Each structure stands twice: as structure tokens, then as C-alpha cells.
């Protein structure tokens, strides 16, 4: 490694001094209660149930009789994962299925998340699934929520999925019946569904979470979670114009990916906006653009699959695409890596040397982000509070052209709560932070979802397999699957992306459709042969070994989950030391999506499904 690449005079900053600052900032924010600082938003909690209210339906939920049905497949979830697996079931000629969805339409996270400014951080051409099949080309490089939600509806209509959907309904229990070789599924509306197989497609952003701030239930003003945005109170629409806030003092708790998008829109309309920030996000420019109409008109066959493959290849440093690296600010880290790699002999680099090169790239991009804050935010004290001091992927990177600018508004106050590790308490009249009470009319919780929480919080469904074993008991020592698709003791139950992407891809949909096609093929085999199947324990052990080995290789852009030097966030279970948290290597495939899809393809092509035990045949 050339010494100049770590030389402060060459870089313009001192890596070692930055690392010391990183540690000090982390130490300020680590809490003993870790993930327990959040409270589960459950329907059983009557004092919190309003945070789950569906305000999108306009009218009260229509009453209906309980449904009793015996079907081949139940799909749980109507977001991307549920839509894709249902579409692939249709393609496989499997029509005896139903979809259960808690929302009142398709879309999943994009049904619930309609807050002003809501937008996807991955390019629309890669992220929005089934574009070729539905004949749609996104309007923008990075689509806003309304367009994405409309596309979910488009998929539902194209594949005739509305006739299969049971909306406004959530599963309250799944239990395997050994005698009938069926899953018996109960719902909140008294339904009993019996299914040969179940596709669990509940998604990674389906269950909102709240900070467990003392007094959260005592506030007498208005409050809601961003995934249940109350336009009847705020006025306006996803573009903003929140006229109902013109005379309101608004407090926003949370400055992650959601907060970064929603805060500028609130600031445009509210009388006063108070932003309570424990840890600043990394905020890079968005660089959005309208789709070139000539390209949209002349695109060739398989254009989306080709773009996704190229995106993943570039992201995993297996290909170069200067135009993509220049246009897509989410690829800035990789652009820096490509530049640094030209200064070394990459062919002779050892893994430690390559890790050091990544560390240098990480510090370069973080320095750029901190400098960007200084160029936008006019008040030096506010700018200093907005600077992130941690590794680039310790927290989810964000991209927005309006967020930092919002803090130049006279009606916006940034309240740094890092010294007290968060808001101290909530009163009847507002929020107490740093010993000061801020009177508020409304509190907006931009506190995210149960993405990496305990499994029972993420899934939210009691699931009992063979011998009435709970899946949460079976996974107590960590997630156990075969290829991220099936689990021993839970026959004919399949995970469709959803809970876990199994590839650490920043594009959620990279592996989703290939998984869905494999699962649809497996269900086709089950029905044709009358089988019930589950993976063997030996096959699970072998796959876990492969995952851990792959995770140790630390591909392209490592997440901040390995060491104990990251600021607290959901990637590291809110700052838990490595030996105290679940091993994320069981929940992903560290070699990346390309390698994972290759393993998946080879396994699916085999004439005999390896690692699977047949429990019963007709």
C-alpha cells in the first residue's frame, strides 16, 4: 500500500484522528438497553394501537363474514415480495392461492409510507419490479412514493391478483397440522385458511417501531408515525403543501432515512419545526433526473434484467461503468474505490491490504459528506451538529437535496440530544430534551421499522411447525435456513426475500424475483408429487457454514456490523458488542448477490432437490 494514501498531507485529513473522534462519538450514544429502548407497536397495546391505524382507506372497514378456504398456497404480504411470488405462481400455472395483506391495497411499505417527500433511494429502473412484464418505464431516475404505489397496483391488475387478495387482514397464527399436511392460518377477522404451502412475504419494512420514551402515551396533542401519515390533520399531499401545520409547532423525532425526506416538507409549511436528533445521518446529493424519453422509447428486450445485473456487478466491483458511477450518488463510495485502485497493484493485494484500501475510501467519502454540510448550512454551530462521525455504512446512507438546506430556515430548530442519548421524556404538552421542555402541537415519529429487531417483532406472527415448535424458539440461537428459503421443522413454508434479502444487496429486488421463481418451481413440484418437504438439519448446518465463510470475506461494501466501532444503529443492534448480537452472517450471503444467485440457480437446476427431506407423499 503506498504510504501517501494514508498521509494526512495527501488526503487533507488525518485518518487516525478521525477514528479517535468516531470512538468518542460512539461512546456518547451507546445505551445499555440497546434495542430494548424501542417499544413494540402491537394491536394488543390499546394505548399505542392508534399508531397502527390505517388512515388511507377513507371509510370505515367494511364488515364481512369470516372466510373458510382450503387452498394450495397462501401468500402473506402484498408488497414487492408478495406481488412477485404471486405473479410467478400465475406464470407456473398455479392459480389456487390467496394473498393476505394488512393494508387495503397492494404496495406493502409503499402502501403505508405516503409521508410528504417519500422517495426511493435506489434507482427506479433497478428497484421497481416487473417493469418489462407490465410495459412500464419510471418517470424519474429516483421515483417518489405515489409512482411506486401506482406501480404496485399496476402489477396487481396485470397479473389479476386483486381477485386473490384478502385486504385489511393480518395473520394472527400459523400452525402446521401433521395429520392433514396443511398449514392452518387464523386471522384477525375470524378467517380459517388451510394451505398446502405458505409463502412468507412480510417484507423488511412492514412493522413500525417507536422509541420507548417515558410519557409517550401522555401527550395530549396530535401524534403519529410517518408510515401512518395523517393528511386529515396536516393537509396537503405527498408533494407537501401541509396547510394544516401553518399555525402548528411540530416536533420530529428521528433523523434517519425517513426523517431526511420528511423534514424539509414539514419545514416548508409549519409555523415552527423542532428536529430532535441523536445521531446525524450521512446526507449526499440526490442528483435526480427525468427519464430520457428517447431511451424509454428504444430500450431493448430484457432491459431491466440487464440493468440490474450491471448494477450489481458494478456494486460488487466486478465491472466498471463510469456513467453509472458518475450519475448515481449512492455509488460514490465505489467511484472512490475505483480511483484508489488505479494507484495500487490490485492483483497483488492481500485481503488486509484491500481492507485498508476500503478504510481509506470510507474516510474520504465521510470527509466529503462533512464538508458538504459546511457548504450548505449557514450557521456553523448547526452545521457541526449535522456532521456524521462514523464509518459510511454504520448507518443507512441517505440522499437528499433539500434536507440540509432546511436548517437555514428561521422556523427550524435542531435539538441535539446525543448528550442524553435521546429525548428524555414526553409530557402532556411536548418534549423534554436536555432539560428543556419544548411545547408542541404535534409529534411526528420518524423512527423506522422493525428491520433488524428480534425475529418475532419483524415477522409479527406466531408460527408453530412440527411438534408445535415455535419458529422463534428454533431460531433462538440465530437464523437457520437452507439458502434463505426454507427452515427445518416448518414444512412447505418459504421465505420470499421479505424478511431478509440474503445477499446484502442495496437493491432489495436484486434477488427477489429469482427467489420467487425458484419457490414457485418448488411449489409446482410439491403439488405435482403430493409431497411435504423441509430441509434437513445437516443441510441447514452446511448452509450456515457457507454463509459464515462468505461473510468473513467481506465483499465490496461491508456493512457496519462486524466490529464494535460503529455508532449505534439497526445494523449493529443499537451498539451491542459483536458477541452480544445475532450473527448477521446467518441472515445474508457475504459474497454478494451475484454469487448467491449462482448458488441458488445451480441448486434449483438439479434434478433432485438436495438437502430436502420428503415427509409425506400421496
PDB file of N, CA and C in Angstrom, residues 190-277:
ATOM      1  N   UNK A 190     -61.328 -13.509  11.915  1.00  0.00           N
ATOM      2  CA  UNK A 190     -62.018 -14.774  12.132  1.00  0.00           C
ATOM      3  C   UNK A 190     -61.870 -15.778  11.014  1.00  0.00           C
ATOM      4  N   UNK A 191     -60.984 -15.509  10.046  1.00  0.00           N
ATOM      5  CA  UNK A 191     -60.806 -16.428   8.926  1.00  0.00           C
ATOM      6  C   UNK A 191     -60.023 -17.664   9.359  1.00  0.00           C
ATOM      7  N   UNK A 192     -60.302 -18.787   8.702  1.00  0.00           N
ATOM      8  CA  UNK A 192     -59.513 -20.003   8.851  1.00  0.00           C
ATOM      9  C   UNK A 192     -59.147 -20.470   7.451  1.00  0.00           C
ATOM     10  N   UNK A 193     -57.866 -20.407   7.143  1.00  0.00           N
ATOM     11  CA  UNK A 193     -57.376 -20.811   5.832  1.00  0.00           C
ATOM     12  C   UNK A 193     -56.465 -22.011   6.003  1.00  0.00           C
ATOM     13  N   UNK A 194     -56.678 -23.028   5.192  1.00  0.00           N
ATOM     14  CA  UNK A 194     -55.824 -24.220   5.217  1.00  0.00           C
ATOM     15  C   UNK A 194     -55.053 -24.259   3.912  1.00  0.00           C
ATOM     16  N   UNK A 195     -53.731 -24.317   4.017  1.00  0.00           N
ATOM     17  CA  UNK A 195     -52.898 -24.206   2.819  1.00  0.00           C
ATOM     18  C   UNK A 195     -51.836 -25.287   2.797  1.00  0.00           C
ATOM     19  N   UNK A 196     -51.655 -25.907   1.612  1.00  0.00           N
ATOM     20  CA  UNK A 196     -50.579 -26.887   1.434  1.00  0.00           C
ATOM     21  C   UNK A 196     -49.222 -26.238   1.658  1.00  0.00           C
ATOM     22  N   UNK A 197     -49.073 -24.982   1.187  1.00  0.00           N
ATOM     23  CA  UNK A 197     -47.800 -24.288   1.324  1.00  0.00           C
ATOM     24  C   UNK A 197     -48.060 -22.826   1.665  1.00  0.00           C
ATOM     25  N   UNK A 198     -47.054 -22.190   2.260  1.00  0.00           N
ATOM     26  CA  UNK A 198     -47.151 -20.778   2.625  1.00  0.00           C
ATOM     27  C   UNK A 198     -45.904 -20.059   2.125  1.00  0.00           C
ATOM     28  N   UNK A 199     -46.106 -18.916   1.486  1.00  0.00           N
ATOM     29  CA  UNK A 199     -45.002 -18.037   1.088  1.00  0.00           C
ATOM     30  C   UNK A 199     -45.034 -16.828   2.015  1.00  0.00           C
ATOM     31  N   UNK A 200     -44.043 -16.741   2.883  1.00  0.00           N
ATOM     32  CA  UNK A 200     -43.982 -15.659   3.859  1.00  0.00           C
ATOM     33  C   UNK A 200     -43.280 -14.474   3.213  1.00  0.00           C
ATOM     34  N   UNK A 201     -44.053 -13.443   2.896  1.00  0.00           N
ATOM     35  CA  UNK A 201     -43.539 -12.281   2.154  1.00  0.00           C
ATOM     36  C   UNK A 201     -43.878 -11.006   2.910  1.00  0.00           C
ATOM     37  N   UNK A 202     -43.532 -10.978   4.197  1.00  0.00           N
ATOM     38  CA  UNK A 202     -43.956  -9.879   5.057  1.00  0.00           C
ATOM     39  C   UNK A 202     -43.098  -8.632   4.928  1.00  0.00           C
ATOM     40  N   UNK A 203     -41.948  -8.712   4.279  1.00  0.00           N
ATOM     41  CA  UNK A 203     -41.172  -7.520   3.983  1.00  0.00           C
ATOM     42  C   UNK A 203     -40.332  -7.016   5.142  1.00  0.00           C
ATOM     43  N   UNK A 204     -39.241  -6.293   4.823  1.00  0.00           N
ATOM     44  CA  UNK A 204     -38.345  -5.789   5.860  1.00  0.00           C
ATOM     45  C   UNK A 204     -38.821  -4.490   6.494  1.00  0.00           C
ATOM     46  N   UNK A 205     -39.805  -3.823   5.921  1.00  0.00           N
ATOM     47  CA  UNK A 205     -40.258  -2.531   6.452  1.00  0.00           C
ATOM     48  C   UNK A 205     -41.773  -2.544   6.586  1.00  0.00           C
ATOM     49  N   UNK A 206     -42.268  -3.552   7.285  1.00  0.00           N
ATOM     50  CA  UNK A 206     -43.720  -3.711   7.399  1.00  0.00           C
ATOM     51  C   UNK A 206     -44.246  -3.379   8.783  1.00  0.00           C
ATOM     52  N   UNK A 207     -43.372  -3.383   9.794  1.00  0.00           N
ATOM     53  CA  UNK A 207     -43.841  -3.164  11.168  1.00  0.00           C
ATOM     54  C   UNK A 207     -43.166  -1.939  11.766  1.00  0.00           C
ATOM     55  N   UNK A 208     -43.922  -0.843  11.971  1.00  0.00           N
ATOM     56  CA  UNK A 208     -43.322   0.367  12.535  1.00  0.00           C
ATOM     57  C   UNK A 208     -42.868   0.148  13.964  1.00  0.00           C
ATOM     58  N   UNK A 209     -41.848   0.894  14.375  1.00  0.00           N
ATOM     59  CA  UNK A 209     -41.412   0.821  15.760  1.00  0.00           C
ATOM     60  C   UNK A 209     -41.350   2.242  16.331  1.00  0.00           C
ATOM     61  N   UNK A 210     -41.477   2.318  17.636  1.00  0.00           N
ATOM     62  CA  UNK A 210     -41.476   3.599  18.332  1.00  0.00           C
ATOM     63  C   UNK A 210     -40.384   3.612  19.394  1.00  0.00           C
ATOM     64  N   UNK A 211     -39.804   4.783  19.640  1.00  0.00           N
ATOM     65  CA  UNK A 211     -38.861   4.877  20.753  1.00  0.00           C
ATOM     66  C   UNK A 211     -39.623   4.773  22.066  1.00  0.00           C
ATOM     67  N   UNK A 212     -39.083   4.036  23.013  1.00  0.00           N
ATOM     68  CA  UNK A 212     -39.766   3.852  24.301  1.00  0.00           C
ATOM     69  C   UNK A 212     -39.503   5.019  25.239  1.00  0.00           C
ATOM     70  N   UNK A 213     -39.844   6.200  24.805  1.00  0.00           N
ATOM     71  CA  UNK A 213     -39.594   7.408  25.590  1.00  0.00           C
ATOM     72  C   UNK A 213     -40.609   7.486  26.728  1.00  0.00           C
ATOM     73  N   UNK A 214     -40.172   7.707  27.940  1.00  0.00           N
ATOM     74  CA  UNK A 214     -41.133   7.832  29.047  1.00  0.00           C
ATOM     75  C   UNK A 214     -42.177   8.907  28.735  1.00  0.00           C
ATOM     76  N   UNK A 215     -43.440   8.563  28.990  1.00  0.00           N
ATOM     77  CA  UNK A 215     -44.521   9.512  28.779  1.00  0.00           C
ATOM     78  C   UNK A 215     -45.071   9.538  27.371  1.00  0.00           C
ATOM     79  N   UNK A 216     -44.640   8.594  26.511  1.00  0.00           N
ATOM     80  CA  UNK A 216     -45.053   8.628  25.105  1.00  0.00           C
ATOM     81  C   UNK A 216     -46.575   8.562  24.947  1.00  0.00           C
ATOM     82  N   UNK A 217     -47.256   7.966  25.917  1.00  0.00           N
ATOM     83  CA  UNK A 217     -48.712   7.845  25.801  1.00  0.00           C
ATOM     84  C   UNK A 217     -49.450   8.998  26.482  1.00  0.00           C
ATOM     85  N   UNK A 218     -48.708   9.936  27.074  1.00  0.00           N
ATOM     86  CA  UNK A 218     -49.378  11.002  27.832  1.00  0.00           C
ATOM     87  C   UNK A 218     -49.588  12.272  27.011  1.00  0.00           C
ATOM     88  N   UNK A 219     -48.942  12.377  25.872  1.00  0.00           N
ATOM     89  CA  UNK A 219     -49.020  13.610  25.070  1.00  0.00           C
ATOM     90  C   UNK A 219     -50.460  13.870  24.639  1.00  0.00           C
ATOM     91  N   UNK A 220     -50.965  15.076  24.872  1.00  0.00           N
ATOM     92  CA  UNK A 220     -52.361  15.404  24.580  1.00  0.00           C
ATOM     93  C   UNK A 220     -52.543  16.105  23.241  1.00  0.00           C
ATOM     94  N   UNK A 221     -51.433  16.388  22.567  1.00  0.00           N
ATOM     95  CA  UNK A 221     -51.535  16.926  21.224  1.00  0.00           C
ATOM     96  C   UNK A 221     -51.760  15.797  20.234  1.00  0.00           C
ATOM     97  N   UNK A 222     -51.440  16.049  18.982  1.00  0.00           N
ATOM     98  CA  UNK A 222     -51.612  15.034  17.940  1.00  0.00           C
ATOM     99  C   UNK A 222     -50.271  14.343  17.715  1.00  0.00           C
ATOM    100  N   UNK A 223     -50.279  13.037  17.446  1.00  0.00           N
ATOM    101  CA  UNK A 223     -49.036  12.313  17.182  1.00  0.00           C
ATOM    102  C   UNK A 223     -49.311  11.152  16.245  1.00  0.00           C
ATOM    103  N   UNK A 224     -48.321  10.838  15.426  1.00  0.00           N
ATOM    104  CA  UNK A 224     -48.442   9.690  14.521  1.00  0.00           C
ATOM    105  C   UNK A 224     -47.061   9.288  14.029  1.00  0.00           C
ATOM    106  N   UNK A 225     -46.986   8.069  13.515  1.00  0.00           N
ATOM    107  CA  UNK A 225     -45.771   7.544  12.905  1.00  0.00           C
ATOM    108  C   UNK A 225     -45.789   7.922  11.426  1.00  0.00           C
ATOM    109  N   UNK A 226     -44.621   8.139  10.842  1.00  0.00           N
ATOM    110  CA  UNK A 226     -44.570   8.560   9.439  1.00  0.00           C
ATOM    111  C   UNK A 226     -45.230   7.568   8.498  1.00  0.00           C
ATOM    112  N   UNK A 227     -45.250   6.270   8.870  1.00  0.00           N
ATOM    113  CA  UNK A 227     -45.883   5.282   8.000  1.00  0.00           C
ATOM    114  C   UNK A 227     -47.401   5.312   8.107  1.00  0.00           C
ATOM    115  N   UNK A 228     -47.917   6.174   8.973  1.00  0.00           N
ATOM    116  CA  UNK A 228     -49.363   6.375   9.088  1.00  0.00           C
ATOM    117  C   UNK A 228     -49.641   7.879   9.016  1.00  0.00           C
ATOM    118  N   UNK A 229     -49.076   8.519   8.017  1.00  0.00           N
ATOM    119  CA  UNK A 229     -49.168   9.980   7.930  1.00  0.00           C
ATOM    120  C   UNK A 229     -50.620  10.429   7.896  1.00  0.00           C
ATOM    121  N   UNK A 230     -50.938  11.408   8.733  1.00  0.00           N
ATOM    122  CA  UNK A 230     -52.329  11.850   8.891  1.00  0.00           C
ATOM    123  C   UNK A 230     -52.560  13.145   8.109  1.00  0.00           C
ATOM    124  N   UNK A 231     -52.912  13.006   6.827  1.00  0.00           N
ATOM    125  CA  UNK A 231     -53.165  14.180   5.995  1.00  0.00           C
ATOM    126  C   UNK A 231     -54.451  14.899   6.394  1.00  0.00           C
ATOM    127  N   UNK A 232     -55.348  14.199   7.076  1.00  0.00           N
ATOM    128  CA  UNK A 232     -56.563  14.876   7.536  1.00  0.00           C
ATOM    129  C   UNK A 232     -56.219  15.952   8.565  1.00  0.00           C
ATOM    130  N   UNK A 233     -55.074  15.791   9.227  1.00  0.00           N
ATOM    131  CA  UNK A 233     -54.609  16.778  10.208  1.00  0.00           C
ATOM    132  C   UNK A 233     -53.666  17.788   9.566  1.00  0.00           C
ATOM    133  N   UNK A 234     -52.722  17.306   8.774  1.00  0.00           N
ATOM    134  CA  UNK A 234     -51.681  18.194   8.235  1.00  0.00           C
ATOM    135  C   UNK A 234     -52.113  18.916   6.972  1.00  0.00           C
ATOM    136  N   UNK A 235     -53.152  18.369   6.287  1.00  0.00           N
ATOM    137  CA  UNK A 235     -53.479  18.898   4.972  1.00  0.00           C
ATOM    138  C   UNK A 235     -52.397  18.503   3.976  1.00  0.00           C
ATOM    139  N   UNK A 236     -52.550  18.949   2.731  1.00  0.00           N
ATOM    140  CA  UNK A 236     -51.535  18.693   1.726  1.00  0.00           C
ATOM    141  C   UNK A 236     -51.579  17.290   1.171  1.00  0.00           C
ATOM    142  N   UNK A 237     -50.449  16.893   0.588  1.00  0.00           N
ATOM    143  CA  UNK A 237     -50.325  15.603  -0.083  1.00  0.00           C
ATOM    144  C   UNK A 237     -48.854  15.222  -0.111  1.00  0.00           C
ATOM    145  N   UNK A 238     -48.488  14.116  -0.756  1.00  0.00           N
ATOM    146  CA  UNK A 238     -47.082  13.705  -0.756  1.00  0.00           C
ATOM    147  C   UNK A 238     -46.108  14.733  -1.332  1.00  0.00           C
ATOM    148  N   UNK A 239     -46.611  15.718  -2.081  1.00  0.00           N
ATOM    149  CA  UNK A 239     -45.729  16.776  -2.590  1.00  0.00           C
ATOM    150  C   UNK A 239     -45.482  17.868  -1.561  1.00  0.00           C
ATOM    151  N   UNK A 240     -46.255  17.878  -0.481  1.00  0.00           N
ATOM    152  CA  UNK A 240     -46.102  18.918   0.533  1.00  0.00           C
ATOM    153  C   UNK A 240     -47.371  19.727   0.701  1.00  0.00           C
ATOM    154  N   UNK A 241     -47.222  21.062   0.776  1.00  0.00           N
ATOM    155  CA  UNK A 241     -48.364  21.966   0.946  1.00  0.00           C
ATOM    156  C   UNK A 241     -49.190  21.589   2.171  1.00  0.00           C
ATOM    157  N   UNK A 242     -48.532  21.400   3.292  1.00  0.00           N
ATOM    158  CA  UNK A 242     -49.178  20.923   4.516  1.00  0.00           C
ATOM    159  C   UNK A 242     -49.819  22.101   5.246  1.00  0.00           C
ATOM    160  N   UNK A 243     -50.887  22.615   4.679  1.00  0.00           N
ATOM    161  CA  UNK A 243     -51.510  23.840   5.163  1.00  0.00           C
ATOM    162  C   UNK A 243     -52.037  23.717   6.584  1.00  0.00           C
ATOM    163  N   UNK A 244     -52.364  22.514   7.014  1.00  0.00           N
ATOM    164  CA  UNK A 244     -52.862  22.305   8.369  1.00  0.00           C
ATOM    165  C   UNK A 244     -51.820  22.556   9.441  1.00  0.00           C
ATOM    166  N   UNK A 245     -50.556  22.673   9.039  1.00  0.00           N
ATOM    167  CA  UNK A 245     -49.475  22.901  10.005  1.00  0.00           C
ATOM    168  C   UNK A 245     -49.062  24.368  10.076  1.00  0.00           C
ATOM    169  N   UNK A 246     -49.756  25.226   9.354  1.00  0.00           N
ATOM    170  CA  UNK A 246     -49.335  26.626   9.243  1.00  0.00           C
ATOM    171  C   UNK A 246     -49.264  27.331  10.592  1.00  0.00           C
ATOM    172  N   UNK A 247     -50.098  26.929  11.536  1.00  0.00           N
ATOM    173  CA  UNK A 247     -50.083  27.559  12.856  1.00  0.00           C
ATOM    174  C   UNK A 247     -49.627  26.594  13.941  1.00  0.00           C
ATOM    175  N   UNK A 248     -48.912  25.538  13.529  1.00  0.00           N
ATOM    176  CA  UNK A 248     -48.541  24.474  14.473  1.00  0.00           C
ATOM    177  C   UNK A 248     -47.048  24.453  14.771  1.00  0.00           C
ATOM    178  N   UNK A 249     -46.750  24.051  16.008  1.00  0.00           N
ATOM    179  CA  UNK A 249     -45.368  23.768  16.416  1.00  0.00           C
ATOM    180  C   UNK A 249     -45.191  22.252  16.317  1.00  0.00           C
ATOM    181  N   UNK A 250     -44.328  21.803  15.421  1.00  0.00           N
ATOM    182  CA  UNK A 250     -44.178  20.386  15.097  1.00  0.00           C
ATOM    183  C   UNK A 250     -42.836  19.874  15.604  1.00  0.00           C
ATOM    184  N   UNK A 251     -42.863  18.750  16.308  1.00  0.00           N
ATOM    185  CA  UNK A 251     -41.637  18.079  16.710  1.00  0.00           C
ATOM    186  C   UNK A 251     -41.463  16.802  15.913  1.00  0.00           C
ATOM    187  N   UNK A 252     -40.274  16.580  15.388  1.00  0.00           N
ATOM    188  CA  UNK A 252     -39.983  15.359  14.634  1.00  0.00           C
ATOM    189  C   UNK A 252     -38.876  14.607  15.354  1.00  0.00           C
ATOM    190  N   UNK A 253     -39.156  13.365  15.708  1.00  0.00           N
ATOM    191  CA  UNK A 253     -38.184  12.531  16.413  1.00  0.00           C
ATOM    192  C   UNK A 253     -37.679  11.476  15.438  1.00  0.00           C
ATOM    193  N   UNK A 254     -36.416  11.593  15.057  1.00  0.00           N
ATOM    194  CA  UNK A 254     -35.815  10.662  14.101  1.00  0.00           C
ATOM    195  C   UNK A 254     -35.230  11.405  12.922  1.00  0.00           C
ATOM    196  N   UNK A 255     -33.943  11.153  12.659  1.00  0.00           N
ATOM    197  CA  UNK A 255     -33.266  11.804  11.533  1.00  0.00           C
ATOM    198  C   UNK A 255     -32.565  10.777  10.652  1.00  0.00           C
ATOM    199  N   UNK A 256     -33.202   9.600  10.510  1.00  0.00           N
ATOM    200  CA  UNK A 256     -32.687   8.594   9.591  1.00  0.00           C
ATOM    201  C   UNK A 256     -33.220   8.839   8.192  1.00  0.00           C
ATOM    202  N   UNK A 257     -33.328   7.769   7.412  1.00  0.00           N
ATOM    203  CA  UNK A 257     -33.711   7.892   6.006  1.00  0.00           C
ATOM    204  C   UNK A 257     -35.078   8.552   5.842  1.00  0.00           C
ATOM    205  N   UNK A 258     -36.028   8.235   6.724  1.00  0.00           N
ATOM    206  CA  UNK A 258     -37.351   8.848   6.633  1.00  0.00           C
ATOM    207  C   UNK A 258     -37.314  10.308   7.045  1.00  0.00           C
ATOM    208  N   UNK A 259     -36.685  10.596   8.184  1.00  0.00           N
ATOM    209  CA  UNK A 259     -36.608  11.967   8.660  1.00  0.00           C
ATOM    210  C   UNK A 259     -35.972  12.902   7.651  1.00  0.00           C
ATOM    211  N   UNK A 260     -34.934  12.429   6.988  1.00  0.00           N
ATOM    212  CA  UNK A 260     -34.241  13.252   5.997  1.00  0.00           C
ATOM    213  C   UNK A 260     -35.185  13.661   4.868  1.00  0.00           C
ATOM    214  N   UNK A 261     -36.120  12.800   4.516  1.00  0.00           N
ATOM    215  CA  UNK A 261     -37.046  13.116   3.427  1.00  0.00           C
ATOM    216  C   UNK A 261     -38.220  13.975   3.886  1.00  0.00           C
ATOM    217  N   UNK A 262     -38.723  13.732   5.083  1.00  0.00           N
ATOM    218  CA  UNK A 262     -39.957  14.395   5.515  1.00  0.00           C
ATOM    219  C   UNK A 262     -39.719  15.764   6.136  1.00  0.00           C
ATOM    220  N   UNK A 263     -38.580  15.964   6.776  1.00  0.00           N
ATOM    221  CA  UNK A 263     -38.323  17.219   7.492  1.00  0.00           C
ATOM    222  C   UNK A 263     -38.387  18.438   6.568  1.00  0.00           C
ATOM    223  N   UNK A 264     -37.806  18.412   5.369  1.00  0.00           N
ATOM    224  CA  UNK A 264     -37.916  19.597   4.504  1.00  0.00           C
ATOM    225  C   UNK A 264     -39.355  19.968   4.166  1.00  0.00           C
ATOM    226  N   UNK A 265     -40.208  18.971   3.973  1.00  0.00           N
ATOM    227  CA  UNK A 265     -41.606  19.243   3.618  1.00  0.00           C
ATOM    228  C   UNK A 265     -42.364  19.851   4.799  1.00  0.00           C
ATOM    229  N   UNK A 266     -42.095  19.354   6.003  1.00  0.00           N
ATOM    230  CA  UNK A 266     -42.725  19.932   7.191  1.00  0.00           C
ATOM    231  C   UNK A 266     -42.228  21.356   7.399  1.00  0.00           C
ATOM    232  N   UNK A 267     -40.940  21.550   7.214  1.00  0.00           N
ATOM    233  CA  UNK A 267     -40.345  22.875   7.426  1.00  0.00           C
ATOM    234  C   UNK A 267     -40.928  23.920   6.480  1.00  0.00           C
ATOM    235  N   UNK A 268     -41.310  23.515   5.292  1.00  0.00           N
ATOM    236  CA  UNK A 268     -41.894  24.451   4.330  1.00  0.00           C
ATOM    237  C   UNK A 268     -43.227  25.003   4.806  1.00  0.00           C
ATOM    238  N   UNK A 269     -43.949  24.238   5.630  1.00  0.00           N
ATOM    239  CA  UNK A 269     -45.337  24.589   5.962  1.00  0.00           C
ATOM    240  C   UNK A 269     -45.573  24.941   7.423  1.00  0.00           C
ATOM    241  N   UNK A 270     -44.830  24.349   8.352  1.00  0.00           N
ATOM    242  CA  UNK A 270     -45.124  24.511   9.771  1.00  0.00           C
ATOM    243  C   UNK A 270     -44.722  25.888  10.282  1.00  0.00           C
ATOM    244  N   UNK A 271     -45.431  26.339  11.310  1.00  0.00           N
ATOM    245  CA  UNK A 271     -45.060  27.588  11.979  1.00  0.00           C
ATOM    246  C   UNK A 271     -43.672  27.446  12.580  1.00  0.00           C
ATOM    247  N   UNK A 272     -43.448  26.351  13.296  1.00  0.00           N
ATOM    248  CA  UNK A 272     -42.128  26.047  13.842  1.00  0.00           C
ATOM    249  C   UNK A 272     -41.886  24.544  13.737  1.00  0.00           C
ATOM    250  N   UNK A 273     -40.649  24.178  13.453  1.00  0.00           N
ATOM    251  CA  UNK A 273     -40.272  22.773  13.353  1.00  0.00           C
ATOM    252  C   UNK A 273     -39.081  22.512  14.264  1.00  0.00           C
ATOM    253  N   UNK A 274     -39.231  21.550  15.154  1.00  0.00           N
ATOM    254  CA  UNK A 274     -38.153  21.161  16.059  1.00  0.00           C
ATOM    255  C   UNK A 274     -37.712  19.743  15.700  1.00  0.00           C
ATOM    256  N   UNK A 275     -36.451  19.605  15.315  1.00  0.00           N
ATOM    257  CA  UNK A 275     -35.902  18.317  14.901  1.00  0.00           C
ATOM    258  C   UNK A 275     -35.039  17.771  16.033  1.00  0.00           C
ATOM    259  N   UNK A 276     -35.458  16.642  16.610  1.00  0.00           N
ATOM    260  CA  UNK A 276     -34.720  16.033  17.721  1.00  0.00           C
ATOM    261  C   UNK A 276     -33.803  14.950  17.153  1.00  0.00           C
ATOM    262  N   UNK A 277     -32.508  15.209  17.237  1.00  0.00           N
ATOM    263  CA  UNK A 277     -31.511  14.353  16.585  1.00  0.00           C
ATOM    264  C   UNK A 277     -30.549  13.764  17.609  1.00  0.00           C
TER     265      UNK A 277
END
